[in-house]
């Protein structure tokens, strides 16, 4: 399932510097990645499925995947 989102809409959860800032819940306001100046981003990891998400970040979420953003 896609957590009750509109058909085809399945957001990824987002972790910023090790802290969940968006869980992908339909009641949450989506995180605006454009709010981060590109110069502060050190790296981005993306995991498309629960099977590939590192155990540290895995859990029951209503999201489809996980994006981890690291800043300088």
mmCIF file of C-alpha atoms in Angstrom:
data_model
loop_
_atom_site.group_PDB
_atom_site.id
_atom_site.type_symbol
_atom_site.label_atom_id
_atom_site.label_comp_id
_atom_site.label_asym_id
_atom_site.label_seq_id
_atom_site.Cartn_x
_atom_site.Cartn_y
_atom_site.Cartn_z
ATOM 1 C CA UNK A 1 0.000 0.000 0.000
ATOM 2 C CA UNK A 2 1.045 3.589 -0.239
ATOM 3 C CA UNK A 3 -0.048 4.727 3.192
ATOM 4 C CA UNK A 4 -3.360 6.199 2.084
ATOM 5 C CA UNK A 5 -1.833 8.658 -0.357
ATOM 6 C CA UNK A 6 -3.384 9.345 -3.740
ATOM 7 C CA UNK A 7 -2.959 6.515 -6.253
ATOM 8 C CA UNK A 8 0.581 6.520 -7.561
ATOM 9 C CA UNK A 9 1.739 8.950 -4.868
ATOM 10 C CA UNK A 10 4.228 7.262 -2.583
ATOM 11 C CA UNK A 11 6.744 9.615 -0.951
ATOM 12 C CA UNK A 12 10.070 8.539 0.481
ATOM 13 C CA UNK A 13 10.855 9.170 4.133
ATOM 14 C CA UNK A 14 13.679 11.682 4.635
ATOM 15 C CA UNK A 15 16.522 11.653 7.140
ATOM 16 C CA UNK A 16 18.697 14.759 7.558
ATOM 17 C CA UNK A 17 22.023 14.213 9.334
ATOM 18 C CA UNK A 18 20.713 11.078 11.034
ATOM 19 C CA UNK A 19 17.339 12.486 12.151
ATOM 20 C CA UNK A 20 13.979 11.706 10.547
ATOM 21 C CA UNK A 21 12.484 14.964 9.327
ATOM 22 C CA UNK A 22 9.749 13.415 7.189
ATOM 23 C CA UNK A 23 8.168 10.005 7.753
ATOM 24 C CA UNK A 24 6.062 9.913 4.584
ATOM 25 C CA UNK A 25 2.802 10.036 6.521
ATOM 26 C CA UNK A 26 -0.059 11.579 4.509
ATOM 27 C CA UNK A 27 -0.884 13.880 7.450
ATOM 28 C CA UNK A 28 2.627 15.380 7.463
ATOM 29 C CA UNK A 29 3.651 18.416 5.506
ATOM 30 C CA UNK A 30 6.160 17.245 2.865
ATOM 31 C CA UNK A 31 9.775 18.319 3.296
ATOM 32 C CA UNK A 32 10.880 20.949 0.742
ATOM 33 C CA UNK A 33 14.302 19.807 -0.419
ATOM 34 C CA UNK A 34 14.705 23.215 -2.065
ATOM 35 C CA UNK A 35 14.946 24.692 1.428
ATOM 36 C CA UNK A 36 18.495 23.280 1.638
ATOM 37 C CA UNK A 37 21.143 25.382 -0.118
ATOM 38 C CA UNK A 38 23.045 23.042 -2.494
ATOM 39 C CA UNK A 39 26.381 24.166 -1.033
ATOM 40 C CA UNK A 40 25.642 22.559 2.348
ATOM 41 C CA UNK A 41 24.808 19.093 0.974
ATOM 42 C CA UNK A 42 27.705 16.678 1.421
ATOM 43 C CA UNK A 43 25.898 13.590 0.142
ATOM 44 C CA UNK A 44 22.574 11.933 -0.563
ATOM 45 C CA UNK A 45 21.690 8.253 -0.276
ATOM 46 C CA UNK A 46 18.471 6.815 -1.677
ATOM 47 C CA UNK A 47 16.992 3.418 -0.906
ATOM 48 C CA UNK A 48 14.012 2.464 -3.072
ATOM 49 C CA UNK A 49 12.666 -0.436 -1.012
ATOM 50 C CA UNK A 50 12.432 -1.634 2.569
ATOM 51 C CA UNK A 51 14.778 -4.504 1.709
ATOM 52 C CA UNK A 52 17.600 -2.087 0.895
ATOM 53 C CA UNK A 53 17.143 0.380 3.777
ATOM 54 C CA UNK A 54 19.898 0.081 6.420
ATOM 55 C CA UNK A 55 18.615 -1.566 9.610
ATOM 56 C CA UNK A 56 19.292 1.605 11.605
ATOM 57 C CA UNK A 57 16.578 3.427 9.638
ATOM 58 C CA UNK A 58 14.181 0.604 8.901
ATOM 59 C CA UNK A 59 10.783 0.478 10.470
ATOM 60 C CA UNK A 60 7.112 0.553 9.706
ATOM 61 C CA UNK A 61 6.461 3.660 7.716
ATOM 62 C CA UNK A 62 3.880 4.684 5.166
ATOM 63 C CA UNK A 63 6.604 5.679 2.743
ATOM 64 C CA UNK A 64 8.125 4.080 -0.309
ATOM 65 C CA UNK A 65 11.824 4.212 0.253
ATOM 66 C CA UNK A 66 14.203 6.425 2.166
ATOM 67 C CA UNK A 67 16.355 9.412 1.280
ATOM 68 C CA UNK A 68 19.244 10.229 3.601
ATOM 69 C CA UNK A 69 20.799 13.685 3.259
ATOM 70 C CA UNK A 70 24.142 14.542 4.844
ATOM 71 C CA UNK A 71 25.266 18.147 5.260
ATOM 72 C CA UNK A 72 28.711 19.671 5.660
#
